[in-house]
Coordinates of C-alpha atoms and ligand atoms in Angstrom, one line a residue:
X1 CA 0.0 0.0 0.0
X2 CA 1.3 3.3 -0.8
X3 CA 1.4 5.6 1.3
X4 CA -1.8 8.4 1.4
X5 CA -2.1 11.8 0.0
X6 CA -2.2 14.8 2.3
X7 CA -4.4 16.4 -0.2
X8 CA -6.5 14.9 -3.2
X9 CA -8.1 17.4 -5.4
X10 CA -10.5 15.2 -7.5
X11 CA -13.7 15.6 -9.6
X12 CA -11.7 18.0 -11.4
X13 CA -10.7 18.6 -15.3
X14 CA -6.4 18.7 -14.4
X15 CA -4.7 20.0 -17.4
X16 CA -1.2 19.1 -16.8
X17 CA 0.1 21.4 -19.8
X18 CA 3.1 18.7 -20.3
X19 CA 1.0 17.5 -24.0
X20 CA -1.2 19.2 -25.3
X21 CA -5.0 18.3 -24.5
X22 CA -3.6 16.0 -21.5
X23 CA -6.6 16.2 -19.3
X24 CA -7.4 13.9 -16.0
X25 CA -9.9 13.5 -12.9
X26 CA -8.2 14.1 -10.0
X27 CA -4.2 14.4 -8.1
X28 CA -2.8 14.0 -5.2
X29 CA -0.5 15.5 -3.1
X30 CA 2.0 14.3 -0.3
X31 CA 4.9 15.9 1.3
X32 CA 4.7 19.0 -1.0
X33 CA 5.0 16.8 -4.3
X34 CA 2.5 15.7 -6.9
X35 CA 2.1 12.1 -6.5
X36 CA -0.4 10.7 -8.7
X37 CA -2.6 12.1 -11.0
X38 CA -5.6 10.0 -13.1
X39 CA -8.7 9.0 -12.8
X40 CA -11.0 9.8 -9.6
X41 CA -10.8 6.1 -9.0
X42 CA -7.2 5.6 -9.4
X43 CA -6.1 8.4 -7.3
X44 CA -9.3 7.3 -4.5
X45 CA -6.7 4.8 -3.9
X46 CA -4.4 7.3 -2.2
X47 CA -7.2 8.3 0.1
X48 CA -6.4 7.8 3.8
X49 CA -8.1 9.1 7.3
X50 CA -6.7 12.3 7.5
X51 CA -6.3 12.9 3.6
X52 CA -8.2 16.2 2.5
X53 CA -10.2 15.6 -0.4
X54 CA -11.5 18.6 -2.4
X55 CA -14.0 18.3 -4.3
X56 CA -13.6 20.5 -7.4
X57 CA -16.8 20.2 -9.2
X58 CA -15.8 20.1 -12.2
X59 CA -13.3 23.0 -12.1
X60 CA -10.2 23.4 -14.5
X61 CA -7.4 22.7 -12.3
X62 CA -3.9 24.3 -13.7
X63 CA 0.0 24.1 -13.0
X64 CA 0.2 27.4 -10.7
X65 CA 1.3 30.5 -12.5
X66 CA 4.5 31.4 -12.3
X67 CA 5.2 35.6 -13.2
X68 CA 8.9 35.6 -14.7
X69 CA 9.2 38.9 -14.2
X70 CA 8.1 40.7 -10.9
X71 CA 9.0 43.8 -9.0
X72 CA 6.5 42.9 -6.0
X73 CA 7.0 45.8 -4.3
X74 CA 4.6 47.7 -7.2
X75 CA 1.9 45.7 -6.0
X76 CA 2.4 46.6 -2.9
X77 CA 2.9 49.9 -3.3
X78 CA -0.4 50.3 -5.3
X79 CA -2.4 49.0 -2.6
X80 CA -0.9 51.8 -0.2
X81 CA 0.3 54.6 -2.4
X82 CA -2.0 56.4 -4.7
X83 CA -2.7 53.9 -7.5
X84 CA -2.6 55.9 -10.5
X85 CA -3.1 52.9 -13.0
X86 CA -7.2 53.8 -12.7
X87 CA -6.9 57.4 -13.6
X88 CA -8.7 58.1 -16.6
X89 CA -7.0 61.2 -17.1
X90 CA -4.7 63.8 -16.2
X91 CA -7.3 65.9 -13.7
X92 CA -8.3 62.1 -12.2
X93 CA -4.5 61.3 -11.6
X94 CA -3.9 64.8 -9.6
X95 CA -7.7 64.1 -7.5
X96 CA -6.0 60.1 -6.7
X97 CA -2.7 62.3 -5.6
X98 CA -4.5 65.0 -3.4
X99 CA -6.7 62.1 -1.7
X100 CA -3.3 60.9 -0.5
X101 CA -2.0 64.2 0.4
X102 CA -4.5 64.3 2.6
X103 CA -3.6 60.8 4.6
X104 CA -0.1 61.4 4.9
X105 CA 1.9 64.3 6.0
X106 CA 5.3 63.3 4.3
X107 CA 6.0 62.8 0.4
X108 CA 3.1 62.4 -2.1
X109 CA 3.7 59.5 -3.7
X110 CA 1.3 58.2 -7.0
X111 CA 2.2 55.0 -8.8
X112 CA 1.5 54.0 -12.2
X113 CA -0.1 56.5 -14.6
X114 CA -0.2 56.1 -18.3
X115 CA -1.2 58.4 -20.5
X116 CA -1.3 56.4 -23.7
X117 CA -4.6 55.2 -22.3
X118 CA -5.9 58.4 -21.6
X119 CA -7.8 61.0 -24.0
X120 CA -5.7 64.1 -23.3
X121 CA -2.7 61.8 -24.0
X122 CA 0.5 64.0 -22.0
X123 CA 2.6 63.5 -19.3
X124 CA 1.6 64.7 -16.2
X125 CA 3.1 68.0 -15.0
X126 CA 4.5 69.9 -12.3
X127 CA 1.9 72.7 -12.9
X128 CA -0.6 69.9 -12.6
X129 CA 1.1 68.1 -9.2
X130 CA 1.9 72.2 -7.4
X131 CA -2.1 72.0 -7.7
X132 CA -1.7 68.6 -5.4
X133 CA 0.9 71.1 -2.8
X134 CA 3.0 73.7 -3.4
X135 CA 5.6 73.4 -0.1
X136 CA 5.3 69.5 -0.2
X137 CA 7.3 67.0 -2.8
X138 CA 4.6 65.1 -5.1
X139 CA 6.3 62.4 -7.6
X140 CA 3.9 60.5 -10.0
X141 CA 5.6 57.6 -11.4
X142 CA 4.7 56.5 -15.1
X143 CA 3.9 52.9 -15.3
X144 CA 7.2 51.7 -16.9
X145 CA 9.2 53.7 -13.7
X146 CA 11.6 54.9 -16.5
X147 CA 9.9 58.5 -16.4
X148 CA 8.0 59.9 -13.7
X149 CA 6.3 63.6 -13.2
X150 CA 6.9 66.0 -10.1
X151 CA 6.0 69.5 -8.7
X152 CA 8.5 72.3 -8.1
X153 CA 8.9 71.1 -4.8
X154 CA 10.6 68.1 -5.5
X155 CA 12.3 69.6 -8.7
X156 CA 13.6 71.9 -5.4
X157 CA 14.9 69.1 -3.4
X158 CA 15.9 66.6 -5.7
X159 CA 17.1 68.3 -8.6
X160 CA 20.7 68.9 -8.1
X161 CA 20.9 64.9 -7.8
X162 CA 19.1 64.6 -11.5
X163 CA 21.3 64.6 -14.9
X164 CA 20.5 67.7 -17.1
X165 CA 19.5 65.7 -20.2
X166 CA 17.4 63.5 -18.2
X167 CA 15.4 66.7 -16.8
X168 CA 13.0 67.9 -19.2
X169 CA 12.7 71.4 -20.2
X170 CA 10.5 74.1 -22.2
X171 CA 11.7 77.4 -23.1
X172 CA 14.3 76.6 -20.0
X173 CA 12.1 76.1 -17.5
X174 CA 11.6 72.4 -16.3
X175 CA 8.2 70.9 -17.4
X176 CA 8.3 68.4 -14.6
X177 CA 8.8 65.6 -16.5
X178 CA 12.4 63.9 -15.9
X179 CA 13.3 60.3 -17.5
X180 CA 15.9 57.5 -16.8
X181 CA 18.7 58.5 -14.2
X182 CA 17.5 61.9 -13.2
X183 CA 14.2 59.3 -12.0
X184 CA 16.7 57.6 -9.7
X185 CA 16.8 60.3 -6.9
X186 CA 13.2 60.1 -6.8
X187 CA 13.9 56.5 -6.4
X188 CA 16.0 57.0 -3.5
X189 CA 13.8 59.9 -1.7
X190 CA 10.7 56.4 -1.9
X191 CA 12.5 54.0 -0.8
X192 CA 11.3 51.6 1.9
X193 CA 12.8 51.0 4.5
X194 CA 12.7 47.2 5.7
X195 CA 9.9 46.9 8.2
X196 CA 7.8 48.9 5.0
X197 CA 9.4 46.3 2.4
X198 CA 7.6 43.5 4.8
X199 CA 4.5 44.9 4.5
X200 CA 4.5 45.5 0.4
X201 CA 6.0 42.3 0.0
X202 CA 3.4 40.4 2.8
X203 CA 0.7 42.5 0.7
X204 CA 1.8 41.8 -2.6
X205 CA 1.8 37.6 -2.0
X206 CA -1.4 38.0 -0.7
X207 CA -2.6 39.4 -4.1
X208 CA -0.6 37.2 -6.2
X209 CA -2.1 33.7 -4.5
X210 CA -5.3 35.2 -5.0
X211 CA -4.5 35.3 -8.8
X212 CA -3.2 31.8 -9.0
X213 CA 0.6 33.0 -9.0
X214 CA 2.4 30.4 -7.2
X215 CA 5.9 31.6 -8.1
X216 CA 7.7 34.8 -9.2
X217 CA 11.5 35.8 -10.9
X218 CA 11.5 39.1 -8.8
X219 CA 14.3 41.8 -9.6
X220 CA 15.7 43.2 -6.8
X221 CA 18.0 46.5 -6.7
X222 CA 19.5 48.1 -3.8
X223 CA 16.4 46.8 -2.0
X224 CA 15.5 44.9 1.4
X225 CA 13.4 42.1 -0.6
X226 CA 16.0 39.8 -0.5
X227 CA 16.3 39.8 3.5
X228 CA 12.8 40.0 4.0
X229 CA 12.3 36.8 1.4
X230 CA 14.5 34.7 3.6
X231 CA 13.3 35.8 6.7
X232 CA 9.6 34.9 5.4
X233 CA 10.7 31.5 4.4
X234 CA 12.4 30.7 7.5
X235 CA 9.2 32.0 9.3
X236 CA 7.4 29.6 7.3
X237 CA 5.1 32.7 6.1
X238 CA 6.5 32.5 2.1
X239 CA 3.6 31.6 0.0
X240 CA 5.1 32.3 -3.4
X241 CA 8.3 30.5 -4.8
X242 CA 11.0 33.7 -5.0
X243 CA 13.8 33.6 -7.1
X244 CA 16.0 36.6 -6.7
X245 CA 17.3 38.5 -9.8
X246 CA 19.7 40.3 -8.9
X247 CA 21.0 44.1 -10.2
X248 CA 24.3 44.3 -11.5
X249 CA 24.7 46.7 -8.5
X250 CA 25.2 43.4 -6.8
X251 CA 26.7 41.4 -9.1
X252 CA 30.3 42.0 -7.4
X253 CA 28.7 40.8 -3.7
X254 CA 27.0 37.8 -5.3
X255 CA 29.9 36.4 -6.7
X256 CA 32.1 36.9 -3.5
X257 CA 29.2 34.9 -1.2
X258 CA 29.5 32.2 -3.7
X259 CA 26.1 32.3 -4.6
X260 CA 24.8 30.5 -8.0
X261 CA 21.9 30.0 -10.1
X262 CA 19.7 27.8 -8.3
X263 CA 21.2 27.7 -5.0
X264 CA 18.7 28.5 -1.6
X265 CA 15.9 26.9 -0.5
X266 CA 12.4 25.5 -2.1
X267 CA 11.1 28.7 -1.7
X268 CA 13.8 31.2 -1.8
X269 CA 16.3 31.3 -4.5
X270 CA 19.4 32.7 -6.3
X271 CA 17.8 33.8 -9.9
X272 CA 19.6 35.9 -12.5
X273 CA 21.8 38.8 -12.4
X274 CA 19.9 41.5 -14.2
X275 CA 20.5 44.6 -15.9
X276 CA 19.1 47.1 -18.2
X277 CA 20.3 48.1 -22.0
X278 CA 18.0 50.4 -23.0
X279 CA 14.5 52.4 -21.8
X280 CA 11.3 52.4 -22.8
X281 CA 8.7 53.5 -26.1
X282 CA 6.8 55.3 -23.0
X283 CA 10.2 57.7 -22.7
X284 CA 11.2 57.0 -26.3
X285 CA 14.4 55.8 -25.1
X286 CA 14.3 52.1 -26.3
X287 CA 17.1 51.8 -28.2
X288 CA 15.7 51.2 -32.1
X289 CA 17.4 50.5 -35.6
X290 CA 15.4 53.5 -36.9
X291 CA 14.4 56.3 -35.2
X292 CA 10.8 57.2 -33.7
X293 CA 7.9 57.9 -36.0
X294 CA 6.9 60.0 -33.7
X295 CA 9.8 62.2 -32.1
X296 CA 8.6 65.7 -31.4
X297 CA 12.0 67.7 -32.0
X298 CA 14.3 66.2 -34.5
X299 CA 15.4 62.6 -35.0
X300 CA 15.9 60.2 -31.6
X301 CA 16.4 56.6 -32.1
X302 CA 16.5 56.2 -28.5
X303 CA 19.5 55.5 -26.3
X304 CA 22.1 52.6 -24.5
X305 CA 22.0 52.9 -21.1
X306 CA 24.3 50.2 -20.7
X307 CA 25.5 49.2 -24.0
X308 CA 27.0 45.9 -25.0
X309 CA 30.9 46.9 -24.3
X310 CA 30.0 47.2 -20.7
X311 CA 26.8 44.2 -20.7
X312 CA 29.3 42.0 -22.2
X313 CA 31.8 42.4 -18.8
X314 CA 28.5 42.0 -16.7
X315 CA 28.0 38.4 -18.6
X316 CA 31.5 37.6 -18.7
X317 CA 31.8 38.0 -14.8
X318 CA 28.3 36.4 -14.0
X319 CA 28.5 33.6 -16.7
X320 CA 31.9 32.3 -15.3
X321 CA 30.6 32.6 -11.9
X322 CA 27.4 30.1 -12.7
X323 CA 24.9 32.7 -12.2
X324 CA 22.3 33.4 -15.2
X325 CA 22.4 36.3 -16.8
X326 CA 18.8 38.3 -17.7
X327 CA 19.0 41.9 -19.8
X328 CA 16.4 44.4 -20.3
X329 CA 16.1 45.1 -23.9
X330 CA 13.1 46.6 -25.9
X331 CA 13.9 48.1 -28.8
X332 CA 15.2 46.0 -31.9
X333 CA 18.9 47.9 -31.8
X334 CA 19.3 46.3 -27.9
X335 CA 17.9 42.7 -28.8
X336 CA 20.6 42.9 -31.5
X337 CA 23.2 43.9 -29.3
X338 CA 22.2 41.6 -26.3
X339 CA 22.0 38.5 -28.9
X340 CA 25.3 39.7 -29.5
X341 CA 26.9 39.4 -26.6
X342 CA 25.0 36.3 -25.1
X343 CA 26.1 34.0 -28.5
X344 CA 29.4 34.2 -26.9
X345 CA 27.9 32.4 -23.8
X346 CA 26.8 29.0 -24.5
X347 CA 23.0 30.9 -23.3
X348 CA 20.7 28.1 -24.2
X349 CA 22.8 25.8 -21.5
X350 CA 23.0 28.8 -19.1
X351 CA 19.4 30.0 -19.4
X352 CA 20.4 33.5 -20.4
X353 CA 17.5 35.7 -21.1
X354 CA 16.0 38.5 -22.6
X355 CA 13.6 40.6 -20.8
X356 CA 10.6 42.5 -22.6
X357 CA 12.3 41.8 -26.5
X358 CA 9.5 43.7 -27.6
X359 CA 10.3 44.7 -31.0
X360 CA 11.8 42.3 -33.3
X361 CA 12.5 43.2 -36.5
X362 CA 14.4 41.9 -39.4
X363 CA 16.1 38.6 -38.2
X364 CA 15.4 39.0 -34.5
X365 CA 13.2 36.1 -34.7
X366 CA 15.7 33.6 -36.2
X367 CA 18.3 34.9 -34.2
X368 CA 16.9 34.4 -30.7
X369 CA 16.9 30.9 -32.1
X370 CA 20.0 30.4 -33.3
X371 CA 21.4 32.1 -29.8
X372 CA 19.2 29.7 -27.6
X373 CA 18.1 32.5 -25.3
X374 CA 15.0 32.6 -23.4
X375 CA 12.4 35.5 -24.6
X376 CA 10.9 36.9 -21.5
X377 CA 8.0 38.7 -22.7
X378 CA 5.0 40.3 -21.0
X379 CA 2.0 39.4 -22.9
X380 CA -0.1 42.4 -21.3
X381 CA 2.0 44.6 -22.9
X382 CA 0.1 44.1 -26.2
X383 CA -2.7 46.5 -24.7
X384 CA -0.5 48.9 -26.1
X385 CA 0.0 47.3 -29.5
X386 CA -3.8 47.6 -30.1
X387 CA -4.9 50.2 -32.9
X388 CA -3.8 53.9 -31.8
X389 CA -2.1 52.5 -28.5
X390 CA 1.3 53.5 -27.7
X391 CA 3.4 51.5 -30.6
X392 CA 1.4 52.7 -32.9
X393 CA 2.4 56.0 -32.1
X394 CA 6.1 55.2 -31.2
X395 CA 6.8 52.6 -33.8
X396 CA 4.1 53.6 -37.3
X397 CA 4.4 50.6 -39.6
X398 CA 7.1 48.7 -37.2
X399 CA 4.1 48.4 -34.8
X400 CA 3.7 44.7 -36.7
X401 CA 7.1 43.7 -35.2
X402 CA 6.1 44.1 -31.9
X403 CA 6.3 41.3 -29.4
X404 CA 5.8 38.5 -32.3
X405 CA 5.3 35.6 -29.9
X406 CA 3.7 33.2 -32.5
X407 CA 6.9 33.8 -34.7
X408 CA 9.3 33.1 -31.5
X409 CA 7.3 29.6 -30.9
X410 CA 7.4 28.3 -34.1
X411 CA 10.9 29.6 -34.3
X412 CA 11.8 27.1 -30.9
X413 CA 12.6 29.9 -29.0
X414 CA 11.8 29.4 -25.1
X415 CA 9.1 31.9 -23.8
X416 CA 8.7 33.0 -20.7
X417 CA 5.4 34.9 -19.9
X418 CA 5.4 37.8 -17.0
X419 CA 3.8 40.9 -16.2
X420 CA 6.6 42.8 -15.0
X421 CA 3.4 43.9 -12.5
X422 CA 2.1 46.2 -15.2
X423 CA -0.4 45.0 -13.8
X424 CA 0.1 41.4 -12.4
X425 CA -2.8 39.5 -13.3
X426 CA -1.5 36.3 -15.5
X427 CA -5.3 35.6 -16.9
X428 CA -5.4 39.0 -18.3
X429 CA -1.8 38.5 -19.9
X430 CA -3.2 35.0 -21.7
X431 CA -6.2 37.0 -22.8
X432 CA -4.1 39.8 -24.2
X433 CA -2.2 36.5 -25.9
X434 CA -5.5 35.1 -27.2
X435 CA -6.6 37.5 -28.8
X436 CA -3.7 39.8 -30.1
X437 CA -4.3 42.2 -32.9
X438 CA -2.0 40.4 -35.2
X439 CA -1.7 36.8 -36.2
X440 CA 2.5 37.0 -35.7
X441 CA 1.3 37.6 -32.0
X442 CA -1.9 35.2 -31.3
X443 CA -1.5 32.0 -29.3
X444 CA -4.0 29.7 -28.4
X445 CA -5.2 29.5 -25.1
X446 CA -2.8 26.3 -24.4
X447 CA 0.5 27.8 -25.8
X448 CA -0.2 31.1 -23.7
X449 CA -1.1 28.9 -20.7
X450 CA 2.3 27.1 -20.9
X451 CA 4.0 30.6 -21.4
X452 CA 3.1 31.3 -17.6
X453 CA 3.8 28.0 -16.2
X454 CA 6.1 25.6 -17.9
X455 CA 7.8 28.4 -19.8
X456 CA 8.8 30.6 -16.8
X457 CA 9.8 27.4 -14.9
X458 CA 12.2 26.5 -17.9
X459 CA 13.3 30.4 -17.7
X460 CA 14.2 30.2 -14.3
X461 CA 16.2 26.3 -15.1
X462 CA 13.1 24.3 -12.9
X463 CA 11.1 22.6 -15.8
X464 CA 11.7 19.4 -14.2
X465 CA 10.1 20.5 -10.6
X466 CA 7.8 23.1 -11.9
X467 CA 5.0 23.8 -14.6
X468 CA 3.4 21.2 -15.4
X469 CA 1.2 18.8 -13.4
X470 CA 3.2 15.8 -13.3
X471 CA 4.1 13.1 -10.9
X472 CA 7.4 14.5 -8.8
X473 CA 6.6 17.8 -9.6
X474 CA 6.1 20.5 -6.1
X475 CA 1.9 20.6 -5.6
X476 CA 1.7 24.0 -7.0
X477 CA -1.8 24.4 -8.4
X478 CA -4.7 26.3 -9.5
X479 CA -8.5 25.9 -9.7
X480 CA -10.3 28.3 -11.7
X481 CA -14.3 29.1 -11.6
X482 CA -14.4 28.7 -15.6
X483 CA -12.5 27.1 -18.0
X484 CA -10.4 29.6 -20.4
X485 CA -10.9 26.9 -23.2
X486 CA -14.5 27.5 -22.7
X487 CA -15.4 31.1 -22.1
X488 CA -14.9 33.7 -24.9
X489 CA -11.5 34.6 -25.6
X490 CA -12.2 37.9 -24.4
X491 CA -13.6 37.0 -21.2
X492 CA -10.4 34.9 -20.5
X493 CA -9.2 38.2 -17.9
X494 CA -13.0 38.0 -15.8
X495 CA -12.2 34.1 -14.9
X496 CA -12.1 34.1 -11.1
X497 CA -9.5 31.9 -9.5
X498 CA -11.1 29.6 -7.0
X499 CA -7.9 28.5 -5.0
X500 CA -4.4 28.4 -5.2
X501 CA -2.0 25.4 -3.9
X502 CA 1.8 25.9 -3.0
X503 CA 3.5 23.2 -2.3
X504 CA 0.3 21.1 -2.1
X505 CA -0.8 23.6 0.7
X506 CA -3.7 26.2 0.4
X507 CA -2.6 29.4 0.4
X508 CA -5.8 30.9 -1.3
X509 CA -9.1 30.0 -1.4
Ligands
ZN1 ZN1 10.6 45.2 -14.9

């Protein structure tokens, strides 16, 4: 007699996502692992007196989500700062930031606003945020954190520590609007301290069990996350499988500790050393082949922020050291230059990866191939892609290039869904998947499924203990209230998730 289950989850339709159309009654659980999955009656066998049997009713039950690319401190920070990402326009934005004015006597902070979405499409500014307070510092973040908007307080307090050419100006007065490093002081003057990290990270889990996310690839820079991640876990409180990317900020401490790719515990681990190449199309400072359709003085095709002389010395020091290496690129000039450097670096072997790769034009496709490296991508980035959304704008007829997943699968090359918390919400991602605006970027419900499960588990080097529902796989699971093979594609996003398993344990239900 084998031994029984701690927890049977049976009258169920299991997709394991390891072949396609795979589908079974019931599994079983014991000691965190997956131990049989089949029939109701064949895993009924596995039933013992103190074995908790769920009855599903029918449900979908799915490998959990994993998000390859987190920063979970956003999610916690919109659920105590002013969450911008529901304004519907500039004067809604500045009414979210004076309702937080008015709970907090410090810094007004607003996270999230994107004007591409909004009819009077323009950056906040800081004639908009001195209407929020004129003696106190107000900083509104865009959504991609590459450019952010602030009043002439802060511009008074923080603006020695902020690049010229990163501070933008009209008629030589600053608008308010500052991009890429003049953004990190206002980084700095928002940061957490650790008891605050805690509580966004304890918030953010919360929020991510609830939507079936059972693990994340978080990047971490100059940030307490990776303490408070290892003191969670050794409290026994860590509900979501961590692994750490780390900035290249700390690549030089990583490599001196010892640490590798891989190494910690079940729930804690060393990820990839990350860095950035480029910016964004929000601050037109993606690096492209071509420049913007849309540049409003003179030609831009963006800009390196670290370009591939100095990402190539990142790689070389964190390949040699066993530690995975994951760059930021966006526009087609930095995918080039990344593929570049990561072809010297056996990256198919050592999981190196690509984060965003949004526009891919020419021989990007077959060259991510070739290389072997992992596309990271974040599927609910294509709300942008749709027809006078932010690509459009940005990129004209290159729009078609943009994030070309269908290409990359039938290409071979490994993708990794995330939602780099933009927001985090993986069933909206596979909507946004489902039904893309162009057939280079549709998959089908099952391809986009395995994106956020089995992909991000082969991103992070754990296909063969994550992503899939399989027998000596870890018991993380999701039921949903619908099946997203049977709803309308575009009702994919409204599927409520019933309950989330980590580890075989409920951590949401
Ligand atoms: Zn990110």
């Amino acid at each position: 007699m084998p031994a029984p289950a701690d927890r049977i989850l049976t009258n169920a339709e299991v997709h394991t996502l390891a072949e396609p159309d795979e589908t079974h009654e019931a599994v079983a659980v014991r000691d965190g692992r997956i131990v049989r999955v089949g029939s109701a009656y064949e895993v009924a066998f596995l039933e013992g007196v103190a074995t908790d049997v769920v009855d599903c009713e029918g449900n979908v039950v799915l490998p959990g989500f994993i998000d390859a690319h987190t920063h979970l401190e956003m999610v916690g920070q919109h659920l105590v700062h002013a969450d911008l990402r529901r304004a519907g326009s500039p004067a809604e934005a500045v009414d979210r930031l004076r309702a937080r004015a008015e709970e907090t006597d410090g810094l007004v902070v607003g996270y999230g606003y994107d004007e591409s979405t909004w009819n009077e499409t323009r950056y906040l500014t800081r004639e908009d945020l001195d209407s929020v307070s004129e003696t106190r510092p107000v900083i509104a973040f865009r959504e991609d954190m590459h450019t952010a908007s602030v009043n002439a307080a802060a511009l008074d307090r923080y603006g020695d520590e902020m690049p010229d050419g990163d501070v933008e100006t009209e008629g030589g007065e600053p608008t308010g609007v500052v991009v890429e490093e003049a953004v990190d002081p206002l980084f700095e003057a928002t940061e957490p301290d650790y008891a605050e990290t805690r509580d966004l990270v304890v918030a953010a889990q919360e929020r991510a069990n609830e939507l079936g996310v059972t693990g994340v690839h978080d990047m971490c820079r100059d940030s307490h996350k990776p303490r408070v991640y290892r003191a969670l876990d050794a409290a026994g409180d860590l509900t979501l499988r961590t692994r750490i990317n780390y900035w290249t900020t700390h690549l030089d401490s990583v490599v001196d500790t010892g640490l590798q790719t891989g190494h910690g515990s079940a729930m804690v681990r060393t990820g990839a050393i990350k860095t950035y190449t480029d910016g964004t199309f929000g601050g037109r400072t993606a690096k492209l082949r071509e420049p913007y359709a849309d540049a409003p003085d003179g030609e831009t095709d963006g800009k390196w922020v670290v370009d591939p002389d100095a990402l190539d010395e990142f790689v070389a020091t964190a390949h040699d050291a066993g530690l995975q290496f994951t760059a930021h690129a966006i526009g087609d000039a930095a995918v080039a230059g990344v593929l570049d450097v990561f072809s010297e670096y056996a990256a198919a072997a050592a999981r190196h990866r690509v984060e965003h790769a949004e526009l891919l034009t020419g021989d990007l496709v077959e060259r991510f191939a070739e290389v072997g490296a992992v596309a990271s991508v974040q599927p609910n980035f294509l709300k942008w892609a749709r027809d006078d959304g932010l690509y459009d704008a940005r990129l004209g007829d290159r729009r078609g290039d943009v994030m070309p997943f269908r290409e990359l699968l039938d290409a071979g090359v490994p993708l990794a869904f995330g939602s780099d918390c933009m927001p985090m919400d993986p069933l909206f991602g596979i909507e946004q998947a489902v039904t893309a605006p162009d057939a280079s970027q549709r998959l089908s419900v099952t391809e986009a499924l395995r994106a956020y499960t089995h992909g991000a588990a082969y991103a992070a080097g754990e296909a063969d203990e994550l992503g899939t529902v399989e027998v000596g796989k870890r018991g993380d699971l999701v039921v949903l209230d619908e099946s997203p093979w049977a709803v309308a594609d575009e009702r994919i996003a409204d599927i409520d998730v019933a309950m989330t398993l980590v580890g075989g344990d409920v951590v949401y239900r």
